[in-house]
Structures are given as structure tokens and as C-alpha cells.
Amino acid sequence: MTGTPTRVLVLNSGSSSVKYQLLDMSDGSRLAQGLVERIGEETSRLAHTPLRAGGSAPRERTGPITDHAAALKAVAEELAADGLGLDSPELAAIGHRVVHGGLRFTEPTVIDEEVIAEIERLVPVAPLHNPANLLGIRTARAMRPDLPQVAVFDTAFHTTMPESAARYAIDVETADAHRIRRYGFHGTSHAYVSRATAKLLGKEPEEVNVIVLHLGNGASASAVRGGRCVDTSMGLTPLEGLVMGTRSGDIDPAVTFHLKRVAGMDADEIDVLLNKKSGLVGLCGDNDMREIRRRVDEGDERAALAFDIYVHRLKKYIGAYYAVLGRVDAVVFTAGVGENAAPVREAAIAGLEELGLAVDAGLNAVRSGEPRIVSPEYARVAVAVVPTDEELEIARQTFALTGEIAGGDGGRGPDGNAAGEVTRTTNA
Ligand code: AMP
């Protein structure tokens, strides 16, 4: 094939894993996807799924993959085996998910040495995520130094928050010296879902106010006014806000001093407690909502309490963001729990009729991968389920920027729509 390259490889690099998807932005279709996990261990595994019609079957490799360079080399080999190699002239760009862009990165950004240095400078506020993202970036740049590579930041969508929402009420000098403020995360998902919700309502993003509830293993809420984020529940780190799979969400900060003084725990132990051993798993031993619902249905009291605490927090944020926005057009659920757990949606909206919110039991019970409204016709505010698609959003933003660099059509398809609005998978 000749012509303008339209493929974008999306890389999401974690400390011991790399997730990837190859998309064709001429129509938003997915050509391949996969995951390398347990990098650096003896039991590394690469699972590769070709997705082109008539393509080959899913493949798996096991055995040691020593580092991110070896992981990307293995990914490149798998893609090449399907005729989709990284050396293909059809590859337009690589889009990297980067968790923390601080205040500097308000937009997707073409990566150069200066951008890498700034992502590095943000490591103190994202010690788990940014180093892993940088490993992926450096490796991919070494493999294809000639190719545009774009960083898409999880925090970028939230940089529109006013200072009143973004600042903590602590000493300003201390906060500024250490860049302590609320940044928010899952921004790519909140951006995608809020825009897709406007489309579902038959409106432009500028016309609608939306509360987005991204409920995956990590969970966050955001208040979006006319397409711009005005508040979000995650803060300096992804620990703040909703009850999550393993994170506590909001907690009195004095709990941490108490744990130090009374329980003799140090900062790292408290970090692990609040990030890994709290939330649903801390409350009932399970972080999978399917398992929790099964236990609730069997009469398990701990699971029932965990579910109630989870829903109570969710309801508080819906009310808070309703007040922040003043007028709400839709409350939208997304990600693993939000898209699949009808009981969570039902319980979170229950009792909010005075706010114009209701869920139709029949519509809410429908299982579908499509964006849909689950509120009854009479409800003043729509309740919607919109599957998120961070990879497509990263690819779209990457391609748009690549188009700009090349003087192309900015990622717009032949009909003028942003490419790829038609296909989606759940992956948050
Ligand atoms: P995510 O982080 O978006 O991939 O979401 C992962 C979480 O989604 C899991 O931990 C489960 O709690 C939840 N989940 C996935 N599928 C279902 C389902 N069918 N019903 C309820 N919860 C689900």
C-alpha cells in the first residue's frame, strides 16, 4: 500500500508490563493488540491478538523477557509476523500513555529530549508511573528514532480545573515548592467518555454538562462543563476520591499520622496499606465487583457493607458534582464496573429522583458494548453507560498531531469526523 501512513501504535508501559494496540486511523479499526507482563521475571508472558478480519489466531510466548527493550522487540516480532512490522511505511506514529504531565502538559505533545526531561522532572509526583512510561518511550525511540512519537497525558484533560478545585487548602508556599495540588487522572477516559456522551445526546460537547464516573479497578469521577473538566476526584496521586478496588479513596489525612504514632508504621507501609490493601479488597477481601455481588446475593455481610460503602461514596460525588455544575445533562458510567455492574448503577442513582435522576430497571439490565441511555424517558437528567476506549483516544490524539506535523488532515476522516469514532472495546 502507498499513500499517507495511517497506522498508530499505542503503548501503555507499566513497571513490569507493556500493553499495546495497533490501530488504523483511516477508519479507527484495530489491527492487533497484546500485553507483555512480568517483564524482568522468569515467567514473562506475551499474549498477542491479531484483529484483522481473516488474520491469524492469538499467540502466546512464555519465558524470560529481561527488560522493556526485549519486550518491545518481541512485540515488534509478533507484529511483523502479521505483516504489521514497526518498520512498515504505513506506521504514522507511536502514541504513549503518560500518567503525569503536571501543569506543563495540557495537550498531547510530540516527544523530544526536552519533553523527556520534563516527564523525568515529574517523577517525584508520580514515582510509580512516570519512570515506567519513560522506559517505554526511550525504548520505542531507540527502535524508531525517525518516527513521530507522542505523549498523551492522563492529567491533561484536568488542567482546565479552576484553582478553587485544584488547590488543597494548605500553606501555599509549601504546596508550590513541592508541586502539591490536585492533578486528577484517567483524563483520557474522561475526555473520550464526556465527548461520546454529548454525541449520544445528539449535542455538541460545548452544549452539555456531564458527570463522568470512571469505575474500574481504579475509579474517579469528574465534573465536565461544556467539554472542559471543572473538578475531578483524584488528586496529587490516584489515591484520592472514590472507593476503589484496592485504594481507600478519601480519608482523613490524620489517619496517616495516627498509623505512624500508634501503629508504628512508616511512610512506605502506610502507602502500601492505602494503595494496595484498602478499598474493596481491604473491606471484604475481594476487589472484583462480580465476586462481591455474588457474595452479597448469598447474604455475605462483609461484602454487603463493602458494596454499601462503595455506593455511598459514589452518591456523595454525584451530589457534589451536581452542585458544582449547577445544571447536569447526564450522569455517565464507564470502565469495568461502570459498564458492567447494573446493581452499582441502580444503587448509586437510587433516591436521587428530586435531582431528576432515575434508572429504568429494564434498560439498566441490558448488556451491550454500545453507548446507551438507561434512564426512563421522563427523567430530566440522562443516566448513560458509555464504554471507554483510552487506546482509541490516544491513537486519535496522536494521529491528529502527526497530521498537523505533516500538514495532513489532522486525523480527520473523509467525512470530517475524528477518525475511529465507530469502533470501541472496553479497556480502562
Ligand atoms: P477496569 O479497571 O476498567 O478494567 O475494570 C476492572 C474491574 O471491572 C474488575 O476489577 C471488576 O471489578 C469489574 N468488572 C469487570 N467485569 C464486570 C462485570 N461483568 N460485572 C461487574 N464488575 C465487572
Short mmCIF file of C-alpha atoms and ligand atoms in Angstrom, two decimals:
data_model
loop_
_atom_site.label_atom_id
_atom_site.label_comp_id
_atom_site.label_asym_id
_atom_site.label_seq_id
_atom_site.Cartn_x
_atom_site.Cartn_y
_atom_site.Cartn_z
CA MET A 1 0.00 0.00 0.00
CA THR A 2 1.12 3.53 -0.65
CA GLY A 3 -0.14 6.96 0.40
CA THR A 4 -0.23 8.72 3.75
CA PRO A 5 0.61 6.39 6.64
CA THR A 6 -2.43 5.89 8.86
CA ARG A 7 -1.39 3.33 11.47
CA VAL A 8 -0.74 4.30 15.07
CA LEU A 9 0.84 2.05 17.68
CA VAL A 10 -0.40 2.83 21.20
CA LEU A 11 1.90 1.84 24.05
CA ASN A 12 0.96 1.78 27.72
CA SER A 13 4.14 0.91 29.61
CA GLY A 14 3.98 -0.12 33.25
CA SER A 15 6.87 -1.03 35.52
CA SER A 16 6.69 -4.72 34.56
CA SER A 17 4.24 -4.71 31.68
CA VAL A 18 3.57 -3.22 28.27
CA LYS A 19 0.08 -3.10 26.75
CA TYR A 20 -0.20 -2.26 23.09
CA GLN A 21 -2.68 -1.77 20.30
CA LEU A 22 -2.11 -1.08 16.64
CA LEU A 23 -4.92 0.94 15.05
CA ASP A 24 -5.62 2.11 11.54
CA MET A 25 -6.84 5.69 11.82
CA SER A 26 -8.35 5.76 8.33
CA ASP A 27 -11.35 4.04 9.92
CA GLY A 28 -10.39 3.58 13.59
CA SER A 29 -10.16 -0.19 13.23
CA ARG A 30 -7.87 -2.28 15.39
CA LEU A 31 -5.25 -4.38 13.64
CA ALA A 32 -3.64 -6.08 16.65
CA GLN A 33 -3.42 -5.83 20.41
CA GLY A 34 -1.49 -7.51 23.16
CA LEU A 35 0.17 -7.49 26.52
CA VAL A 36 3.63 -8.30 27.81
CA GLU A 37 3.57 -8.99 31.53
CA ARG A 38 6.02 -9.93 34.28
CA ILE A 39 8.92 -8.24 32.45
CA GLY A 40 12.17 -8.98 34.28
CA GLU A 41 10.91 -12.26 35.73
CA GLU A 42 11.48 -15.85 34.66
CA THR A 43 7.79 -16.23 33.90
CA SER A 44 7.29 -13.34 31.48
CA ARG A 45 4.43 -13.74 29.06
CA LEU A 46 3.47 -12.07 25.80
CA ALA A 47 -0.12 -12.51 24.62
CA HIS A 48 -0.67 -11.22 21.08
CA THR A 49 -4.02 -11.00 19.31
CA PRO A 50 -4.20 -10.19 15.60
CA LEU A 51 -7.52 -8.46 14.92
CA ARG A 52 -7.71 -8.07 11.17
CA ALA A 53 -10.52 -9.99 9.51
CA GLY A 54 -9.13 -13.34 8.35
CA GLY A 55 -5.94 -12.78 10.39
CA SER A 56 -4.06 -15.43 12.31
CA ALA A 57 -5.05 -16.87 15.70
CA PRO A 58 -3.97 -15.35 19.05
CA ARG A 59 -0.44 -16.33 20.09
CA GLU A 60 1.39 -16.55 23.36
CA ARG A 61 5.07 -16.57 24.33
CA THR A 62 6.32 -17.50 27.76
CA GLY A 63 9.83 -17.41 29.23
CA PRO A 64 12.09 -14.64 30.47
CA ILE A 65 11.78 -11.20 28.86
CA THR A 66 14.52 -9.30 30.65
CA ASP A 67 13.58 -5.65 30.16
CA HIS A 68 11.39 -3.19 28.24
CA ALA A 69 13.75 -3.25 25.23
CA ALA A 70 13.38 -7.02 24.98
CA ALA A 71 9.62 -6.68 25.45
CA LEU A 72 9.22 -4.18 22.62
CA LYS A 73 11.49 -6.28 20.38
CA ALA A 74 9.22 -9.26 21.00
CA VAL A 75 6.13 -7.14 20.27
CA ALA A 76 7.74 -5.91 17.04
CA GLU A 77 8.43 -9.51 16.00
CA GLU A 78 4.83 -10.55 16.65
CA LEU A 79 3.51 -7.58 14.67
CA ALA A 80 5.96 -8.31 11.84
CA ALA A 81 4.74 -11.90 11.68
CA ASP A 82 1.31 -10.48 10.80
CA GLY A 83 2.77 -8.13 8.19
CA LEU A 84 2.39 -5.18 10.59
CA GLY A 85 6.05 -4.58 11.48
CA LEU A 86 7.26 -1.40 13.14
CA ASP A 87 9.41 -0.73 10.06
CA SER A 88 6.30 -0.52 7.86
CA PRO A 89 5.91 2.74 5.92
CA GLU A 90 2.24 2.64 6.92
CA LEU A 91 3.11 3.31 10.57
CA ALA A 92 2.44 7.02 11.12
CA ALA A 93 3.33 7.41 14.78
CA ILE A 94 3.61 5.85 18.21
CA GLY A 95 1.36 7.20 20.98
CA HIS A 96 2.49 6.73 24.57
CA ARG A 97 0.24 6.88 27.58
CA VAL A 98 1.99 9.02 30.19
CA VAL A 99 0.37 9.19 33.59
CA HIS A 100 1.63 12.52 34.93
CA GLY A 101 2.08 15.62 32.84
CA GLY A 102 1.95 18.09 35.74
CA LEU A 103 0.82 21.60 34.85
CA ARG A 104 3.11 21.89 31.87
CA PHE A 105 1.45 19.36 29.57
CA THR A 106 -2.08 20.46 28.85
CA GLU A 107 -2.18 18.79 25.43
CA PRO A 108 -0.77 15.71 23.72
CA THR A 109 2.84 16.54 22.95
CA VAL A 110 5.37 15.37 20.36
CA ILE A 111 8.22 13.79 22.29
CA ASP A 112 11.73 15.20 22.15
CA GLU A 113 14.61 15.25 24.63
CA GLU A 114 13.23 18.30 26.39
CA VAL A 115 9.81 16.65 26.84
CA ILE A 116 11.51 13.54 28.19
CA ALA A 117 13.44 15.69 30.68
CA GLU A 118 10.20 17.32 31.88
CA ILE A 119 8.43 13.95 32.30
CA GLU A 120 11.51 12.92 34.29
CA ARG A 121 11.21 16.05 36.46
CA LEU A 122 7.68 14.96 37.34
CA VAL A 123 8.84 11.60 38.75
CA PRO A 124 8.62 12.82 42.36
CA VAL A 125 4.85 13.33 41.96
CA ALA A 126 4.37 10.06 40.01
CA PRO A 127 7.09 7.75 41.32
CA LEU A 128 5.37 4.55 40.24
CA HIS A 129 4.14 5.56 36.82
CA ASN A 130 6.34 8.10 35.06
CA PRO A 131 9.58 6.04 35.24
CA ALA A 132 7.78 3.09 33.62
CA ASN A 133 6.25 5.34 30.94
CA LEU A 134 9.72 6.75 30.25
CA LEU A 135 11.18 3.27 29.80
CA GLY A 136 8.63 2.62 27.06
CA ILE A 137 9.29 5.98 25.43
CA ARG A 138 13.08 5.57 25.41
CA THR A 139 12.87 2.04 24.06
CA ALA A 140 10.42 2.94 21.29
CA ARG A 141 12.50 5.96 20.30
CA ALA A 142 15.62 3.82 20.09
CA MET A 143 13.76 1.45 17.78
CA ARG A 144 12.22 4.11 15.52
CA PRO A 145 14.09 7.41 16.08
CA ASP A 146 12.72 8.78 12.82
CA LEU A 147 9.04 8.29 13.71
CA PRO A 148 6.87 10.93 15.43
CA GLN A 149 6.16 9.78 18.97
CA VAL A 150 3.53 11.49 21.05
CA ALA A 151 2.93 11.58 24.80
CA VAL A 152 -0.75 11.60 25.80
CA PHE A 153 -1.10 12.56 29.45
CA ASP A 154 -3.63 11.18 31.93
CA THR A 155 -3.64 14.54 33.69
CA ALA A 156 -4.06 16.80 30.63
CA PHE A 157 -7.86 16.85 30.49
CA HIS A 158 -7.96 18.07 34.10
CA THR A 159 -5.66 21.05 33.62
CA THR A 160 -8.74 23.18 32.93
CA MET A 161 -9.83 22.83 36.57
CA PRO A 162 -10.08 26.23 38.28
CA GLU A 163 -7.67 26.93 41.12
CA SER A 164 -10.59 26.66 43.56
CA ALA A 165 -10.92 22.96 42.67
CA ALA A 166 -7.26 22.20 42.04
CA ARG A 167 -5.67 23.66 45.17
CA TYR A 168 -5.57 21.99 48.55
CA ALA A 169 -6.19 24.31 51.48
CA ILE A 170 -2.64 24.07 52.79
CA ASP A 171 0.19 26.57 53.10
CA VAL A 172 0.67 27.97 49.60
CA GLU A 173 4.48 28.20 49.74
CA THR A 174 4.84 24.59 50.85
CA ALA A 175 2.36 23.43 48.22
CA ASP A 176 4.09 25.31 45.41
CA ALA A 177 7.58 24.30 46.47
CA HIS A 178 6.62 20.64 46.16
CA ARG A 179 4.06 20.92 43.33
CA ILE A 180 1.33 19.73 45.68
CA ARG A 181 -2.08 20.24 44.10
CA ARG A 182 -4.87 18.19 42.60
CA TYR A 183 -3.95 16.94 39.12
CA GLY A 184 -6.52 14.20 38.50
CA PHE A 185 -6.01 11.06 36.40
CA HIS A 186 -7.90 8.87 33.89
CA GLY A 187 -8.15 12.11 31.87
CA THR A 188 -8.04 10.35 28.50
CA SER A 189 -11.06 8.30 29.52
CA HIS A 190 -12.97 11.27 30.97
CA ALA A 191 -12.31 13.22 27.76
CA TYR A 192 -13.41 10.40 25.48
CA VAL A 193 -16.48 9.48 27.50
CA SER A 194 -17.72 13.02 28.06
CA ARG A 195 -17.47 13.71 24.33
CA ALA A 196 -19.14 10.40 23.42
CA THR A 197 -21.94 11.23 25.88
CA ALA A 198 -22.61 14.54 24.13
CA LYS A 199 -22.82 12.62 20.87
CA LEU A 200 -25.22 10.12 22.44
CA LEU A 201 -27.43 13.04 23.49
CA GLY A 202 -27.25 14.47 19.96
CA LYS A 203 -25.43 17.58 21.18
CA GLU A 204 -22.01 19.20 20.85
CA PRO A 205 -19.62 18.77 23.81
CA GLU A 206 -19.80 22.56 24.39
CA GLU A 207 -23.54 22.31 25.00
CA VAL A 208 -23.62 19.72 27.78
CA ASN A 209 -22.69 19.35 31.44
CA VAL A 210 -21.75 15.80 32.36
CA ILE A 211 -20.74 13.88 35.48
CA VAL A 212 -18.43 11.06 34.38
CA LEU A 213 -17.99 8.08 36.70
CA HIS A 214 -14.99 6.03 35.59
CA LEU A 215 -15.36 2.92 37.74
CA GLY A 216 -12.65 0.38 37.02
CA ASN A 217 -10.21 -1.16 39.45
CA GLY A 218 -9.05 2.44 39.84
CA ALA A 219 -12.02 4.79 39.97
CA SER A 220 -12.57 8.50 39.51
CA ALA A 221 -15.39 10.97 38.96
CA SER A 222 -15.27 14.20 37.03
CA ALA A 223 -17.49 17.21 36.50
CA VAL A 224 -17.31 18.37 32.89
CA ARG A 225 -18.88 21.67 31.86
CA GLY A 226 -19.20 22.27 28.14
CA GLY A 227 -16.40 19.81 27.35
CA ARG A 228 -13.99 21.18 29.96
CA CYS A 229 -13.17 19.48 33.24
CA VAL A 230 -14.04 21.67 36.25
CA ASP A 231 -13.43 19.12 39.02
CA THR A 232 -12.24 15.56 39.43
CA SER A 233 -11.96 13.20 42.37
CA MET A 234 -8.34 12.04 42.10
CA GLY A 235 -5.74 14.46 43.41
CA LEU A 236 -1.97 14.72 43.70
CA THR A 237 -2.00 10.97 43.19
CA PRO A 238 -4.70 8.48 42.15
CA LEU A 239 -5.39 7.71 45.83
CA GLU A 240 -7.95 10.45 46.47
CA GLY A 241 -11.67 10.24 45.85
CA LEU A 242 -13.88 7.22 45.28
CA VAL A 243 -13.55 3.85 46.97
CA MET A 244 -11.53 1.72 44.51
CA GLY A 245 -10.53 -1.90 44.08
CA THR A 246 -7.54 -1.63 46.42
CA ARG A 247 -7.33 2.12 47.24
CA SER A 248 -9.11 3.82 50.12
CA GLY A 249 -10.07 6.99 48.26
CA ASP A 250 -10.88 9.95 50.55
CA ILE A 251 -9.63 9.56 54.09
CA ASP A 252 -8.84 11.94 56.95
CA PRO A 253 -5.10 12.69 56.45
CA ALA A 254 -4.69 12.41 60.21
CA VAL A 255 -5.19 8.65 59.83
CA THR A 256 -1.66 8.55 58.43
CA PHE A 257 -0.12 10.33 61.46
CA HIS A 258 -2.13 8.08 63.71
CA LEU A 259 -0.83 4.97 61.95
CA LYS A 260 2.72 6.26 62.37
CA ARG A 261 2.37 7.26 66.01
CA VAL A 262 0.12 4.50 67.26
CA ALA A 263 0.78 1.57 64.96
CA GLY A 264 4.47 2.40 64.32
CA MET A 265 4.07 2.16 60.55
CA ASP A 266 6.47 4.04 58.26
CA ALA A 267 5.54 6.02 55.15
CA ASP A 268 6.08 3.10 52.77
CA GLU A 269 3.94 0.76 54.85
CA ILE A 270 1.12 3.31 55.02
CA ASP A 271 1.46 3.85 51.27
CA VAL A 272 1.01 0.11 50.66
CA LEU A 273 -1.90 -0.07 53.12
CA LEU A 274 -3.83 2.76 51.49
CA ASN A 275 -3.00 1.98 47.86
CA LYS A 276 -2.92 -1.81 47.82
CA LYS A 277 -4.73 -3.18 50.84
CA SER A 278 -7.67 -0.83 51.19
CA GLY A 279 -10.79 -0.07 49.16
CA LEU A 280 -12.98 -3.06 48.35
CA VAL A 281 -10.18 -5.55 48.96
CA GLY A 282 -9.49 -4.10 52.40
CA LEU A 283 -13.15 -4.03 53.29
CA CYS A 284 -14.12 -7.54 52.21
CA GLY A 285 -11.12 -9.35 50.72
CA ASP A 286 -12.31 -9.07 47.10
CA ASN A 287 -11.82 -6.28 44.60
CA ASP A 288 -13.77 -7.82 41.75
CA MET A 289 -17.31 -6.43 41.71
CA ARG A 290 -18.63 -9.65 40.17
CA GLU A 291 -17.39 -11.65 43.14
CA ILE A 292 -18.66 -9.04 45.60
CA ARG A 293 -22.15 -9.12 44.07
CA ARG A 294 -22.14 -12.93 44.15
CA ARG A 295 -21.29 -12.81 47.86
CA VAL A 296 -23.92 -10.13 48.53
CA ASP A 297 -26.53 -12.30 46.84
CA GLU A 298 -25.51 -15.17 49.12
CA GLY A 299 -26.04 -12.98 52.19
CA ASP A 300 -22.37 -12.21 52.98
CA GLU A 301 -22.43 -9.22 55.37
CA ARG A 302 -18.86 -8.04 54.81
CA ALA A 303 -19.37 -7.96 51.06
CA ALA A 304 -22.68 -6.12 51.56
CA LEU A 305 -21.01 -3.48 53.75
CA ALA A 306 -18.17 -3.04 51.21
CA PHE A 307 -20.76 -2.57 48.45
CA ASP A 308 -22.68 -0.03 50.54
CA ILE A 309 -19.56 1.98 51.38
CA TYR A 310 -18.58 1.96 47.69
CA VAL A 311 -22.01 3.19 46.61
CA HIS A 312 -22.31 5.75 49.41
CA ARG A 313 -19.07 7.45 48.29
CA LEU A 314 -20.24 7.38 44.69
CA LYS A 315 -23.52 9.03 45.61
CA LYS A 316 -21.68 11.75 47.54
CA TYR A 317 -19.63 12.61 44.48
CA ILE A 318 -22.68 12.65 42.21
CA GLY A 319 -24.32 15.13 44.60
CA ALA A 320 -21.16 17.21 44.96
CA TYR A 321 -20.58 17.46 41.22
CA TYR A 322 -24.26 18.19 40.62
CA ALA A 323 -23.79 21.19 42.91
CA VAL A 324 -20.51 22.18 41.23
CA LEU A 325 -22.12 22.09 37.76
CA GLY A 326 -25.48 23.60 38.73
CA ARG A 327 -27.16 22.04 35.71
CA VAL A 328 -26.47 18.44 34.68
CA ASP A 329 -27.42 16.86 31.35
CA ALA A 330 -26.09 13.37 32.00
CA VAL A 331 -24.51 11.13 34.61
CA VAL A 332 -22.44 8.58 32.73
CA PHE A 333 -20.95 5.30 33.90
CA THR A 334 -17.86 3.79 32.31
CA ALA A 335 -14.97 1.28 32.77
CA GLY A 336 -15.16 -2.30 34.08
CA VAL A 337 -17.61 -1.73 36.94
CA GLY A 338 -19.46 1.22 35.42
CA GLU A 339 -20.11 -0.56 32.12
CA ASN A 340 -20.98 -3.96 33.55
CA ALA A 341 -22.32 -3.73 37.08
CA ALA A 342 -26.02 -2.82 36.78
CA PRO A 343 -26.52 -3.09 40.58
CA VAL A 344 -23.89 -0.38 41.17
CA ARG A 345 -25.62 1.98 38.71
CA GLU A 346 -29.01 1.25 40.23
CA ALA A 347 -27.84 1.77 43.82
CA ALA A 348 -25.83 4.92 43.06
CA ILE A 349 -28.80 6.64 41.39
CA ALA A 350 -31.48 5.33 43.79
CA GLY A 351 -33.19 8.08 45.77
CA LEU A 352 -31.97 10.92 43.54
CA GLU A 353 -35.36 11.49 41.83
CA GLU A 354 -35.53 15.02 43.26
CA LEU A 355 -32.38 15.76 41.22
CA GLY A 356 -34.12 14.50 38.08
CA LEU A 357 -32.15 11.25 38.17
CA ALA A 358 -33.61 7.76 37.75
CA VAL A 359 -32.66 4.41 36.27
CA ASP A 360 -35.03 2.25 34.21
CA ALA A 361 -34.63 -1.31 35.53
CA GLY A 362 -35.19 -2.91 32.12
CA LEU A 363 -32.77 -0.63 30.24
CA ASN A 364 -30.21 -0.90 33.03
CA ALA A 365 -30.25 -4.71 32.82
CA VAL A 366 -29.39 -4.76 29.10
CA ARG A 367 -25.82 -5.90 28.43
CA SER A 368 -24.24 -4.16 25.48
CA GLY A 369 -20.92 -2.79 24.28
CA GLU A 370 -22.65 0.26 22.81
CA PRO A 371 -23.19 3.69 24.40
CA ARG A 372 -26.71 3.76 25.76
CA ILE A 373 -29.16 5.64 27.96
CA VAL A 374 -30.53 3.70 30.93
CA SER A 375 -32.79 6.37 32.44
CA PRO A 376 -36.54 6.44 31.76
CA GLU A 377 -37.97 8.81 29.18
CA TYR A 378 -39.43 11.13 31.83
CA ALA A 379 -36.14 11.68 33.72
CA ARG A 380 -34.84 15.25 33.48
CA VAL A 381 -31.21 14.12 33.51
CA ALA A 382 -29.96 11.24 31.36
CA VAL A 383 -28.18 8.34 33.02
CA ALA A 384 -25.91 6.73 30.44
CA VAL A 385 -23.45 3.88 30.02
CA VAL A 386 -20.63 4.71 27.63
CA PRO A 387 -17.82 2.18 27.14
CA THR A 388 -14.48 3.92 27.45
CA ASP A 389 -11.69 3.46 24.94
CA GLU A 390 -8.45 5.04 26.06
CA GLU A 391 -6.40 3.41 23.30
CA LEU A 392 -8.60 4.82 20.57
CA GLU A 393 -8.48 8.25 22.20
CA ILE A 394 -4.65 8.10 22.49
CA ALA A 395 -4.41 6.96 18.86
CA ARG A 396 -6.77 9.72 17.76
CA GLN A 397 -4.87 12.44 19.60
CA THR A 398 -1.54 11.07 18.38
CA PHE A 399 -2.71 10.87 14.79
CA ALA A 400 -4.22 14.35 14.88
CA LEU A 401 -0.89 15.74 16.00
CA THR A 402 1.02 13.70 13.44
CA GLY A 403 -1.32 15.04 10.77
CA GLU A 404 -0.56 18.57 11.92
CA ILE A 405 3.18 17.95 11.76
CA ALA A 406 2.88 16.52 8.27
CA GLY A 407 0.38 19.19 7.20
CA GLY A 408 -2.19 16.43 6.78
CA ASP A 409 -5.88 16.33 7.61
CA GLY A 410 -5.28 16.36 11.35
CA GLY A 411 -6.66 12.90 11.89
CA ARG A 412 -10.00 13.77 10.35
CA GLY A 413 -11.51 11.02 8.28
CA PRO A 414 -13.07 11.53 4.86
CA ASP A 415 -16.38 12.57 6.42
CA GLY A 416 -14.75 15.17 8.62
CA ASN A 417 -15.34 13.24 11.83
CA ALA A 418 -12.41 12.46 14.05
CA ALA A 419 -11.29 9.07 12.76
CA GLY A 420 -12.36 5.98 14.57
CA GLU A 421 -15.45 7.05 16.45
CA VAL A 422 -17.23 3.92 15.34
CA THR A 423 -15.33 1.09 16.99
CA ARG A 424 -14.57 0.55 20.62
CA THR A 425 -13.57 -2.00 23.18
CA THR A 426 -13.60 -1.80 26.93
CA ASN A 427 -10.13 -1.22 28.24
CA ALA A 428 -9.59 1.21 31.06
P1 AMP B 1 -11.08 -1.93 34.59
O1 AMP B 1 -10.05 -1.41 35.54
O2 AMP B 1 -11.85 -0.85 33.90
O3 AMP B 1 -10.55 -2.97 33.65
O4 AMP B 1 -12.17 -2.67 35.50
C1 AMP B 1 -11.84 -3.86 36.17
C2 AMP B 1 -12.93 -4.16 37.16
O5 AMP B 1 -14.21 -4.20 36.50
C3 AMP B 1 -12.83 -5.54 37.81
O6 AMP B 1 -11.99 -5.49 38.93
C4 AMP B 1 -14.25 -5.83 38.20
O7 AMP B 1 -14.50 -5.32 39.50
C5 AMP B 1 -15.09 -5.02 37.23
N1 AMP B 1 -15.86 -5.83 36.30
C6 AMP B 1 -15.46 -6.34 35.12
N2 AMP B 1 -16.46 -7.05 34.55
C7 AMP B 1 -17.52 -6.98 35.38
C8 AMP B 1 -18.86 -7.50 35.37
N3 AMP B 1 -19.31 -8.24 34.36
N4 AMP B 1 -19.65 -7.20 36.42
C9 AMP B 1 -19.21 -6.45 37.44
N5 AMP B 1 -17.98 -5.94 37.50
C10 AMP B 1 -17.14 -6.19 36.50
#
